[in-house]
Short mmCIF file of N, CA and C in Angstrom, two decimals:
data_model
loop_
_atom_site.label_atom_id
_atom_site.label_comp_id
_atom_site.label_asym_id
_atom_site.label_seq_id
_atom_site.Cartn_x
_atom_site.Cartn_y
_atom_site.Cartn_z
N MET A 1 -44.09 -31.31 -13.47
CA MET A 1 -43.10 -30.75 -14.36
C MET A 1 -41.77 -31.47 -14.23
N THR A 2 -41.18 -31.78 -15.32
CA THR A 2 -39.87 -32.41 -15.28
C THR A 2 -38.83 -31.39 -15.68
N SER A 3 -37.69 -31.57 -15.11
CA SER A 3 -36.61 -30.66 -15.49
C SER A 3 -35.81 -31.29 -16.61
N GLY A 4 -35.66 -30.56 -17.64
CA GLY A 4 -34.92 -31.04 -18.80
C GLY A 4 -33.44 -30.81 -18.61
N PRO A 5 -32.63 -31.35 -19.51
CA PRO A 5 -31.19 -31.20 -19.41
C PRO A 5 -30.74 -29.74 -19.47
N SER A 6 -31.47 -28.91 -20.23
CA SER A 6 -31.05 -27.52 -20.35
C SER A 6 -31.22 -26.77 -19.03
N GLN A 7 -32.25 -27.11 -18.26
CA GLN A 7 -32.43 -26.45 -16.97
C GLN A 7 -31.37 -26.88 -15.97
N GLU A 8 -30.92 -28.13 -16.06
CA GLU A 8 -29.88 -28.60 -15.16
C GLU A 8 -28.53 -28.00 -15.50
N LEU A 9 -28.30 -27.68 -16.77
CA LEU A 9 -27.02 -27.13 -17.19
C LEU A 9 -26.87 -25.66 -16.87
N ARG A 10 -27.95 -24.95 -16.71
CA ARG A 10 -27.85 -23.50 -16.46
C ARG A 10 -27.03 -23.16 -15.23
N PRO A 11 -27.29 -23.76 -14.06
CA PRO A 11 -26.44 -23.44 -12.91
C PRO A 11 -24.98 -23.82 -13.14
N ARG A 12 -24.76 -24.93 -13.85
CA ARG A 12 -23.39 -25.34 -14.13
C ARG A 12 -22.70 -24.33 -15.05
N ARG A 13 -23.41 -23.87 -16.06
CA ARG A 13 -22.84 -22.86 -16.97
C ARG A 13 -22.55 -21.57 -16.22
N ARG A 14 -23.42 -21.20 -15.30
CA ARG A 14 -23.18 -19.99 -14.51
C ARG A 14 -21.91 -20.14 -13.67
N ARG A 15 -21.74 -21.30 -13.06
CA ARG A 15 -20.53 -21.53 -12.25
C ARG A 15 -19.28 -21.47 -13.12
N VAL A 16 -19.35 -22.07 -14.29
CA VAL A 16 -18.21 -22.04 -15.21
C VAL A 16 -17.93 -20.61 -15.65
N ARG A 17 -18.98 -19.88 -16.00
CA ARG A 17 -18.80 -18.49 -16.42
C ARG A 17 -18.22 -17.66 -15.27
N PHE A 18 -18.73 -17.87 -14.05
CA PHE A 18 -18.21 -17.16 -12.89
C PHE A 18 -16.74 -17.48 -12.69
N LEU A 19 -16.39 -18.75 -12.80
CA LEU A 19 -15.01 -19.16 -12.63
C LEU A 19 -14.12 -18.52 -13.69
N LEU A 20 -14.57 -18.53 -14.94
CA LEU A 20 -13.77 -17.96 -16.02
C LEU A 20 -13.64 -16.44 -15.89
N LEU A 21 -14.77 -15.77 -15.69
CA LEU A 21 -14.76 -14.30 -15.64
C LEU A 21 -14.21 -13.76 -14.33
N GLY A 22 -14.48 -14.44 -13.23
CA GLY A 22 -14.12 -13.91 -11.93
C GLY A 22 -12.78 -14.36 -11.41
N VAL A 23 -12.26 -15.47 -11.93
CA VAL A 23 -11.00 -15.99 -11.41
C VAL A 23 -9.94 -16.13 -12.51
N VAL A 24 -10.26 -16.87 -13.55
CA VAL A 24 -9.28 -17.18 -14.58
C VAL A 24 -8.85 -15.93 -15.35
N ARG A 25 -9.82 -15.14 -15.80
CA ARG A 25 -9.48 -13.94 -16.58
C ARG A 25 -8.63 -12.94 -15.78
N PRO A 26 -8.99 -12.62 -14.52
CA PRO A 26 -8.11 -11.72 -13.76
C PRO A 26 -6.72 -12.30 -13.52
N LEU A 27 -6.62 -13.60 -13.23
CA LEU A 27 -5.31 -14.22 -13.04
C LEU A 27 -4.48 -14.18 -14.31
N LEU A 28 -5.12 -14.44 -15.45
CA LEU A 28 -4.41 -14.35 -16.73
C LEU A 28 -3.97 -12.92 -17.02
N THR A 29 -4.81 -11.97 -16.68
CA THR A 29 -4.46 -10.56 -16.89
C THR A 29 -3.20 -10.20 -16.11
N VAL A 30 -3.18 -10.56 -14.84
CA VAL A 30 -2.01 -10.26 -14.00
C VAL A 30 -0.79 -11.00 -14.53
N ALA A 31 -0.95 -12.26 -14.89
CA ALA A 31 0.18 -13.04 -15.40
C ALA A 31 0.73 -12.43 -16.69
N LEU A 32 -0.15 -12.00 -17.59
CA LEU A 32 0.31 -11.38 -18.83
C LEU A 32 1.01 -10.05 -18.58
N LEU A 33 0.49 -9.27 -17.65
CA LEU A 33 1.15 -8.00 -17.33
C LEU A 33 2.55 -8.23 -16.76
N VAL A 34 2.66 -9.17 -15.85
CA VAL A 34 3.97 -9.45 -15.25
C VAL A 34 4.92 -10.03 -16.30
N ALA A 35 4.43 -10.91 -17.15
CA ALA A 35 5.26 -11.45 -18.23
C ALA A 35 5.74 -10.34 -19.15
N ALA A 36 4.85 -9.43 -19.50
CA ALA A 36 5.23 -8.29 -20.36
C ALA A 36 6.29 -7.44 -19.68
N TYR A 37 6.16 -7.25 -18.39
CA TYR A 37 7.15 -6.47 -17.63
C TYR A 37 8.54 -7.09 -17.77
N TYR A 38 8.62 -8.40 -17.69
CA TYR A 38 9.92 -9.06 -17.78
C TYR A 38 10.43 -9.17 -19.20
N VAL A 39 9.55 -9.25 -20.18
CA VAL A 39 9.96 -9.51 -21.56
C VAL A 39 10.22 -8.24 -22.36
N LEU A 40 9.36 -7.24 -22.19
CA LEU A 40 9.47 -6.04 -23.01
C LEU A 40 10.71 -5.23 -22.63
N PRO A 41 11.40 -4.71 -23.63
CA PRO A 41 12.58 -3.88 -23.32
C PRO A 41 12.13 -2.53 -22.77
N VAL A 42 12.98 -1.97 -21.95
CA VAL A 42 12.68 -0.66 -21.37
C VAL A 42 13.64 0.37 -21.94
N GLY A 43 13.34 1.64 -21.68
CA GLY A 43 14.20 2.71 -22.15
C GLY A 43 15.58 2.65 -21.52
N GLN A 44 16.53 3.28 -22.15
CA GLN A 44 17.90 3.27 -21.66
C GLN A 44 18.22 4.45 -20.75
N ARG A 45 17.38 5.46 -20.78
CA ARG A 45 17.67 6.66 -19.99
C ARG A 45 16.42 7.07 -19.23
N LEU A 46 16.63 7.71 -18.08
CA LEU A 46 15.49 8.16 -17.30
C LEU A 46 15.13 9.60 -17.60
N ASP A 47 15.97 10.33 -18.31
CA ASP A 47 15.64 11.73 -18.57
C ASP A 47 14.33 11.83 -19.33
N GLY A 48 14.34 12.21 -20.57
CA GLY A 48 13.11 12.36 -21.34
C GLY A 48 12.38 11.05 -21.57
N GLY A 49 13.10 10.01 -21.94
CA GLY A 49 12.48 8.73 -22.22
C GLY A 49 11.87 8.09 -20.99
N GLY A 50 12.59 8.14 -19.88
CA GLY A 50 12.08 7.56 -18.64
C GLY A 50 10.88 8.31 -18.10
N MET A 51 10.94 9.61 -18.19
CA MET A 51 9.80 10.41 -17.72
C MET A 51 8.60 10.20 -18.64
N ALA A 52 8.86 10.03 -19.93
CA ALA A 52 7.76 9.72 -20.87
C ALA A 52 7.16 8.37 -20.52
N LEU A 53 8.01 7.42 -20.13
CA LEU A 53 7.53 6.11 -19.70
C LEU A 53 6.61 6.24 -18.49
N LEU A 54 7.02 7.03 -17.52
CA LEU A 54 6.22 7.22 -16.32
C LEU A 54 4.91 7.95 -16.64
N ILE A 55 5.01 9.06 -17.33
CA ILE A 55 3.81 9.85 -17.65
C ILE A 55 2.88 9.06 -18.58
N GLY A 56 3.45 8.43 -19.59
CA GLY A 56 2.64 7.62 -20.50
C GLY A 56 1.99 6.44 -19.80
N GLY A 57 2.73 5.79 -18.93
CA GLY A 57 2.19 4.66 -18.18
C GLY A 57 1.06 5.08 -17.26
N LEU A 58 1.24 6.20 -16.57
CA LEU A 58 0.19 6.69 -15.67
C LEU A 58 -1.03 7.18 -16.44
N ALA A 59 -0.80 7.78 -17.61
CA ALA A 59 -1.92 8.19 -18.46
C ALA A 59 -2.69 6.96 -18.95
N LEU A 60 -1.96 5.91 -19.30
CA LEU A 60 -2.60 4.66 -19.71
C LEU A 60 -3.45 4.08 -18.57
N VAL A 61 -2.92 4.12 -17.36
CA VAL A 61 -3.68 3.63 -16.20
C VAL A 61 -4.97 4.44 -16.05
N ALA A 62 -4.87 5.77 -16.15
CA ALA A 62 -6.06 6.62 -16.01
C ALA A 62 -7.09 6.32 -17.11
N LEU A 63 -6.62 6.16 -18.33
CA LEU A 63 -7.53 5.82 -19.43
C LEU A 63 -8.19 4.46 -19.22
N LEU A 64 -7.42 3.52 -18.71
CA LEU A 64 -7.98 2.19 -18.44
C LEU A 64 -9.03 2.22 -17.33
N VAL A 65 -8.84 3.09 -16.35
CA VAL A 65 -9.86 3.22 -15.29
C VAL A 65 -11.16 3.70 -15.92
N VAL A 66 -11.10 4.72 -16.76
CA VAL A 66 -12.29 5.23 -17.43
C VAL A 66 -12.91 4.14 -18.29
N TRP A 67 -12.11 3.45 -19.08
CA TRP A 67 -12.58 2.38 -19.95
C TRP A 67 -13.25 1.27 -19.13
N GLU A 68 -12.62 0.86 -18.06
CA GLU A 68 -13.16 -0.23 -17.24
C GLU A 68 -14.45 0.18 -16.54
N VAL A 69 -14.55 1.42 -16.10
CA VAL A 69 -15.79 1.89 -15.47
C VAL A 69 -16.92 1.85 -16.50
N ARG A 70 -16.64 2.26 -17.72
CA ARG A 70 -17.65 2.17 -18.78
C ARG A 70 -18.05 0.71 -19.02
N ASN A 71 -17.09 -0.18 -19.02
CA ASN A 71 -17.40 -1.61 -19.20
C ASN A 71 -18.25 -2.13 -18.04
N ILE A 72 -17.94 -1.72 -16.84
CA ILE A 72 -18.72 -2.15 -15.67
C ILE A 72 -20.16 -1.68 -15.80
N LEU A 73 -20.35 -0.43 -16.21
CA LEU A 73 -21.69 0.14 -16.31
C LEU A 73 -22.53 -0.51 -17.41
N ARG A 74 -21.90 -1.23 -18.32
CA ARG A 74 -22.61 -1.93 -19.40
C ARG A 74 -22.67 -3.44 -19.18
N SER A 75 -21.99 -3.93 -18.18
CA SER A 75 -21.80 -5.36 -18.02
C SER A 75 -23.02 -6.09 -17.45
N THR A 76 -23.20 -7.31 -17.91
CA THR A 76 -24.21 -8.18 -17.34
C THR A 76 -23.75 -8.67 -15.97
N TYR A 77 -22.46 -8.77 -15.79
CA TYR A 77 -21.86 -9.21 -14.53
C TYR A 77 -20.94 -8.11 -14.00
N PRO A 78 -21.49 -7.05 -13.42
CA PRO A 78 -20.67 -5.91 -13.02
C PRO A 78 -19.62 -6.25 -11.95
N LEU A 79 -19.94 -7.13 -11.03
CA LEU A 79 -18.96 -7.48 -10.00
C LEU A 79 -17.75 -8.16 -10.62
N LEU A 80 -17.99 -9.08 -11.53
CA LEU A 80 -16.89 -9.77 -12.20
C LEU A 80 -16.07 -8.80 -13.05
N GLN A 81 -16.74 -7.86 -13.69
CA GLN A 81 -16.03 -6.85 -14.47
C GLN A 81 -15.21 -5.94 -13.56
N GLY A 82 -15.74 -5.67 -12.37
CA GLY A 82 -15.00 -4.87 -11.40
C GLY A 82 -13.73 -5.58 -10.93
N VAL A 83 -13.83 -6.88 -10.71
CA VAL A 83 -12.65 -7.66 -10.34
C VAL A 83 -11.63 -7.61 -11.47
N GLN A 84 -12.09 -7.74 -12.69
CA GLN A 84 -11.20 -7.66 -13.85
C GLN A 84 -10.54 -6.28 -13.93
N ALA A 85 -11.31 -5.25 -13.68
CA ALA A 85 -10.76 -3.89 -13.73
C ALA A 85 -9.63 -3.72 -12.73
N LEU A 86 -9.84 -4.20 -11.52
CA LEU A 86 -8.80 -4.11 -10.49
C LEU A 86 -7.59 -4.97 -10.85
N ALA A 87 -7.83 -6.12 -11.46
CA ALA A 87 -6.74 -7.01 -11.86
C ALA A 87 -5.92 -6.41 -12.99
N LEU A 88 -6.46 -5.45 -13.69
CA LEU A 88 -5.74 -4.77 -14.76
C LEU A 88 -5.08 -3.49 -14.25
N VAL A 89 -5.83 -2.67 -13.55
CA VAL A 89 -5.37 -1.33 -13.19
C VAL A 89 -4.29 -1.35 -12.11
N VAL A 90 -4.50 -2.08 -11.03
CA VAL A 90 -3.55 -2.05 -9.92
C VAL A 90 -2.19 -2.63 -10.33
N PRO A 91 -2.14 -3.84 -10.91
CA PRO A 91 -0.82 -4.34 -11.31
C PRO A 91 -0.13 -3.46 -12.35
N LEU A 92 -0.89 -2.92 -13.31
CA LEU A 92 -0.28 -2.06 -14.32
C LEU A 92 0.33 -0.82 -13.66
N PHE A 93 -0.40 -0.22 -12.73
CA PHE A 93 0.12 0.93 -12.00
C PHE A 93 1.45 0.58 -11.32
N LEU A 94 1.47 -0.53 -10.63
CA LEU A 94 2.69 -0.94 -9.92
C LEU A 94 3.82 -1.28 -10.89
N LEU A 95 3.49 -1.92 -11.99
CA LEU A 95 4.52 -2.29 -12.96
C LEU A 95 5.12 -1.08 -13.66
N VAL A 96 4.34 -0.04 -13.85
CA VAL A 96 4.89 1.20 -14.42
C VAL A 96 5.98 1.73 -13.50
N PHE A 97 5.70 1.80 -12.22
CA PHE A 97 6.72 2.29 -11.28
C PHE A 97 7.89 1.33 -11.17
N ALA A 98 7.64 0.03 -11.17
CA ALA A 98 8.74 -0.93 -11.10
C ALA A 98 9.67 -0.76 -12.30
N ASP A 99 9.10 -0.54 -13.46
CA ASP A 99 9.90 -0.34 -14.67
C ASP A 99 10.74 0.93 -14.55
N VAL A 100 10.14 2.00 -14.07
CA VAL A 100 10.88 3.25 -13.91
C VAL A 100 11.99 3.09 -12.87
N TYR A 101 11.72 2.41 -11.76
CA TYR A 101 12.76 2.18 -10.75
C TYR A 101 13.90 1.36 -11.32
N HIS A 102 13.57 0.36 -12.12
CA HIS A 102 14.62 -0.47 -12.72
C HIS A 102 15.48 0.36 -13.66
N VAL A 103 14.86 1.16 -14.50
CA VAL A 103 15.61 2.01 -15.42
C VAL A 103 16.48 2.99 -14.63
N LEU A 104 15.93 3.58 -13.58
CA LEU A 104 16.71 4.52 -12.75
C LEU A 104 17.90 3.82 -12.12
N ALA A 105 17.69 2.63 -11.59
CA ALA A 105 18.78 1.90 -10.95
C ALA A 105 19.89 1.53 -11.93
N VAL A 106 19.51 1.24 -13.18
CA VAL A 106 20.50 0.88 -14.19
C VAL A 106 21.22 2.12 -14.71
N THR A 107 20.49 3.18 -14.97
CA THR A 107 21.09 4.37 -15.58
C THR A 107 21.76 5.29 -14.57
N GLN A 108 21.32 5.24 -13.34
CA GLN A 108 21.92 6.08 -12.30
C GLN A 108 22.23 5.22 -11.08
N PRO A 109 23.31 4.44 -11.16
CA PRO A 109 23.66 3.56 -10.03
C PRO A 109 23.80 4.38 -8.74
N GLY A 110 23.43 3.79 -7.63
CA GLY A 110 23.48 4.48 -6.36
C GLY A 110 22.19 5.18 -6.00
N SER A 111 21.19 5.10 -6.88
CA SER A 111 19.90 5.72 -6.59
C SER A 111 19.17 5.01 -5.45
N PHE A 112 19.48 3.73 -5.28
CA PHE A 112 18.87 2.92 -4.23
C PHE A 112 19.98 2.27 -3.42
N THR A 113 19.66 1.79 -2.26
CA THR A 113 20.66 1.16 -1.40
C THR A 113 21.11 -0.20 -1.93
N ALA A 114 20.44 -0.70 -2.94
CA ALA A 114 20.81 -1.97 -3.57
C ALA A 114 20.67 -1.83 -5.07
N VAL A 115 21.40 -2.66 -5.79
CA VAL A 115 21.24 -2.72 -7.24
C VAL A 115 19.90 -3.40 -7.50
N LEU A 116 19.08 -2.78 -8.36
CA LEU A 116 17.74 -3.32 -8.60
C LEU A 116 17.67 -4.07 -9.92
N THR A 117 17.47 -5.37 -9.83
CA THR A 117 17.09 -6.15 -11.01
C THR A 117 15.61 -5.87 -11.23
N LYS A 118 15.04 -6.42 -12.28
CA LYS A 118 13.60 -6.24 -12.50
C LYS A 118 12.81 -6.83 -11.33
N THR A 119 13.26 -7.97 -10.84
CA THR A 119 12.58 -8.60 -9.71
C THR A 119 12.71 -7.74 -8.46
N ASP A 120 13.88 -7.20 -8.21
CA ASP A 120 14.07 -6.33 -7.05
C ASP A 120 13.20 -5.08 -7.15
N ALA A 121 13.10 -4.51 -8.34
CA ALA A 121 12.27 -3.32 -8.54
C ALA A 121 10.80 -3.65 -8.29
N LEU A 122 10.37 -4.81 -8.75
CA LEU A 122 8.99 -5.24 -8.50
C LEU A 122 8.75 -5.47 -7.01
N TYR A 123 9.70 -6.10 -6.36
CA TYR A 123 9.62 -6.32 -4.91
C TYR A 123 9.54 -4.97 -4.18
N PHE A 124 10.38 -4.04 -4.56
CA PHE A 124 10.40 -2.73 -3.91
C PHE A 124 9.07 -1.99 -4.10
N VAL A 125 8.54 -2.02 -5.31
CA VAL A 125 7.30 -1.31 -5.58
C VAL A 125 6.14 -1.91 -4.77
N VAL A 126 6.14 -3.22 -4.60
CA VAL A 126 5.08 -3.85 -3.81
C VAL A 126 5.24 -3.54 -2.32
N THR A 127 6.48 -3.49 -1.83
CA THR A 127 6.67 -3.14 -0.40
C THR A 127 6.26 -1.70 -0.14
N VAL A 128 6.49 -0.82 -1.09
CA VAL A 128 6.03 0.57 -0.93
C VAL A 128 4.51 0.62 -0.98
N PHE A 129 3.91 -0.10 -1.94
CA PHE A 129 2.45 -0.11 -2.07
C PHE A 129 1.80 -0.66 -0.80
N ALA A 130 2.37 -1.71 -0.26
CA ALA A 130 1.81 -2.35 0.93
C ALA A 130 2.17 -1.60 2.21
N THR A 131 2.94 -0.55 2.09
CA THR A 131 3.44 0.26 3.21
C THR A 131 4.19 -0.58 4.23
N VAL A 132 4.84 -1.63 3.75
CA VAL A 132 5.62 -2.49 4.65
C VAL A 132 6.99 -1.88 4.87
N GLY A 133 7.67 -1.53 3.80
CA GLY A 133 8.97 -0.90 3.90
C GLY A 133 9.94 -1.63 4.80
N PHE A 134 10.39 -2.79 4.38
CA PHE A 134 11.30 -3.59 5.19
C PHE A 134 12.62 -2.89 5.47
N GLY A 135 13.00 -1.95 4.63
CA GLY A 135 14.24 -1.23 4.84
C GLY A 135 15.43 -1.84 4.12
N ASP A 136 15.24 -2.97 3.47
CA ASP A 136 16.34 -3.59 2.75
C ASP A 136 16.68 -2.84 1.47
N ILE A 137 15.69 -2.15 0.91
CA ILE A 137 15.92 -1.29 -0.26
C ILE A 137 15.31 0.06 0.08
N ALA A 138 16.07 1.10 -0.17
CA ALA A 138 15.57 2.45 0.09
C ALA A 138 16.07 3.39 -1.00
N ALA A 139 15.30 4.42 -1.25
CA ALA A 139 15.69 5.45 -2.22
C ALA A 139 16.76 6.32 -1.58
N VAL A 140 17.83 6.61 -2.33
CA VAL A 140 18.95 7.39 -1.79
C VAL A 140 19.01 8.77 -2.44
N THR A 141 18.93 8.83 -3.76
CA THR A 141 19.07 10.10 -4.46
C THR A 141 17.76 10.87 -4.45
N ALA A 142 17.85 12.14 -4.74
CA ALA A 142 16.66 13.00 -4.79
C ALA A 142 15.68 12.50 -5.86
N THR A 143 16.20 12.12 -7.02
CA THR A 143 15.33 11.62 -8.08
C THR A 143 14.57 10.39 -7.63
N ALA A 144 15.26 9.45 -7.02
CA ALA A 144 14.62 8.22 -6.55
C ALA A 144 13.58 8.54 -5.48
N ARG A 145 13.91 9.45 -4.58
CA ARG A 145 12.97 9.80 -3.51
C ARG A 145 11.73 10.51 -4.05
N ILE A 146 11.92 11.34 -5.05
CA ILE A 146 10.77 12.01 -5.68
C ILE A 146 9.86 10.96 -6.34
N LEU A 147 10.46 10.02 -7.06
CA LEU A 147 9.67 8.98 -7.71
C LEU A 147 8.93 8.11 -6.69
N VAL A 148 9.60 7.76 -5.61
CA VAL A 148 8.95 6.95 -4.58
C VAL A 148 7.82 7.75 -3.91
N THR A 149 8.05 9.02 -3.70
CA THR A 149 6.98 9.87 -3.14
C THR A 149 5.79 9.93 -4.09
N LEU A 150 6.07 10.09 -5.39
CA LEU A 150 4.98 10.07 -6.38
C LEU A 150 4.22 8.74 -6.33
N GLN A 151 4.97 7.65 -6.18
CA GLN A 151 4.30 6.35 -6.09
C GLN A 151 3.43 6.28 -4.84
N MET A 152 3.93 6.76 -3.72
CA MET A 152 3.15 6.69 -2.47
C MET A 152 1.85 7.49 -2.59
N VAL A 153 1.93 8.68 -3.18
CA VAL A 153 0.72 9.47 -3.39
C VAL A 153 -0.20 8.75 -4.37
N GLY A 154 0.38 8.21 -5.42
CA GLY A 154 -0.41 7.44 -6.38
C GLY A 154 -1.05 6.22 -5.75
N ASP A 155 -0.33 5.56 -4.85
CA ASP A 155 -0.89 4.40 -4.14
C ASP A 155 -2.14 4.80 -3.38
N LEU A 156 -2.08 5.93 -2.70
CA LEU A 156 -3.25 6.41 -1.95
C LEU A 156 -4.41 6.71 -2.88
N ILE A 157 -4.10 7.28 -4.03
CA ILE A 157 -5.14 7.58 -5.02
C ILE A 157 -5.74 6.28 -5.56
N VAL A 158 -4.90 5.31 -5.87
CA VAL A 158 -5.40 4.04 -6.39
C VAL A 158 -6.26 3.34 -5.34
N VAL A 159 -5.76 3.27 -4.12
CA VAL A 159 -6.51 2.57 -3.07
C VAL A 159 -7.78 3.33 -2.71
N GLY A 160 -7.70 4.63 -2.62
CA GLY A 160 -8.87 5.42 -2.22
C GLY A 160 -9.82 5.72 -3.35
N LEU A 161 -9.35 6.46 -4.31
CA LEU A 161 -10.22 6.98 -5.36
C LEU A 161 -10.59 5.92 -6.41
N VAL A 162 -9.59 5.26 -6.97
CA VAL A 162 -9.86 4.30 -8.04
C VAL A 162 -10.70 3.14 -7.52
N LEU A 163 -10.36 2.62 -6.37
CA LEU A 163 -11.15 1.54 -5.80
C LEU A 163 -12.58 1.99 -5.56
N ARG A 164 -12.76 3.20 -5.05
CA ARG A 164 -14.10 3.73 -4.78
C ARG A 164 -14.88 3.92 -6.08
N VAL A 165 -14.24 4.42 -7.11
CA VAL A 165 -14.91 4.62 -8.41
C VAL A 165 -15.38 3.28 -8.97
N ILE A 166 -14.53 2.28 -8.90
CA ILE A 166 -14.90 0.97 -9.44
C ILE A 166 -16.02 0.34 -8.62
N VAL A 167 -15.93 0.41 -7.30
CA VAL A 167 -16.99 -0.15 -6.44
C VAL A 167 -18.31 0.58 -6.67
N THR A 168 -18.27 1.89 -6.81
CA THR A 168 -19.49 2.67 -7.07
C THR A 168 -20.09 2.28 -8.42
N ALA A 169 -19.25 2.09 -9.44
CA ALA A 169 -19.76 1.67 -10.75
C ALA A 169 -20.42 0.30 -10.67
N VAL A 170 -19.81 -0.61 -9.92
CA VAL A 170 -20.39 -1.95 -9.75
C VAL A 170 -21.74 -1.83 -9.05
N GLN A 171 -21.80 -1.05 -7.98
CA GLN A 171 -23.06 -0.89 -7.25
C GLN A 171 -24.13 -0.25 -8.13
N ARG A 172 -23.75 0.77 -8.88
CA ARG A 172 -24.71 1.45 -9.75
C ARG A 172 -25.27 0.50 -10.79
N ARG A 173 -24.41 -0.29 -11.41
CA ARG A 173 -24.86 -1.24 -12.43
C ARG A 173 -25.74 -2.32 -11.82
N ARG A 174 -25.39 -2.80 -10.65
CA ARG A 174 -26.22 -3.82 -9.99
C ARG A 174 -27.59 -3.25 -9.64
N ASP A 175 -27.64 -1.99 -9.21
CA ASP A 175 -28.90 -1.33 -8.91
C ASP A 175 -29.75 -1.18 -10.17
N GLN A 176 -29.12 -0.85 -11.29
CA GLN A 176 -29.82 -0.72 -12.57
C GLN A 176 -30.42 -2.06 -12.98
N GLY A 177 -29.69 -3.13 -12.71
CA GLY A 177 -30.15 -4.46 -13.09
C GLY A 177 -31.36 -4.90 -12.27
N ARG A 178 -31.49 -4.39 -11.07
CA ARG A 178 -32.62 -4.74 -10.21
C ARG A 178 -33.88 -3.96 -10.55
N SER A 179 -33.71 -2.81 -11.19
CA SER A 179 -34.88 -1.97 -11.49
C SER A 179 -35.66 -2.50 -12.66
#
């Protein structure tokens, strides 16, 4: 038996598909989310508009988790879809809080120990998520502390529950593919 060109290309196509779906697409997703964070205008007030931003953003994250789990359960490549889901859900969750912190810092100066630019807010949200807490930025006002506490609880939910749901969906789909 001789191997034809199409048989030789199959492993190469798989590697390319893996690279695109498993690496390029998640990196592009994160890059687009971060770009949107910097480019899109935010609300001017934290009262009704800011709280709507937070609640709407968190609702969007929850809906995306459900959507991504459904995609994983239908996917030919569930592991790659799971990576994509995490590349969408985790950064979006963090960017929602970064946006709210930035709006709070602008509309209510003194809420944090430092003036928060968008980059500073993103840095702060990641240090809270990573539980590093360097201490260079801290919440000062009750509103800021409540929001940071909500983020910390949300971080635990994202790391514990959302990660577990996505991993379980990937495992379930892979098991279905073997049957």
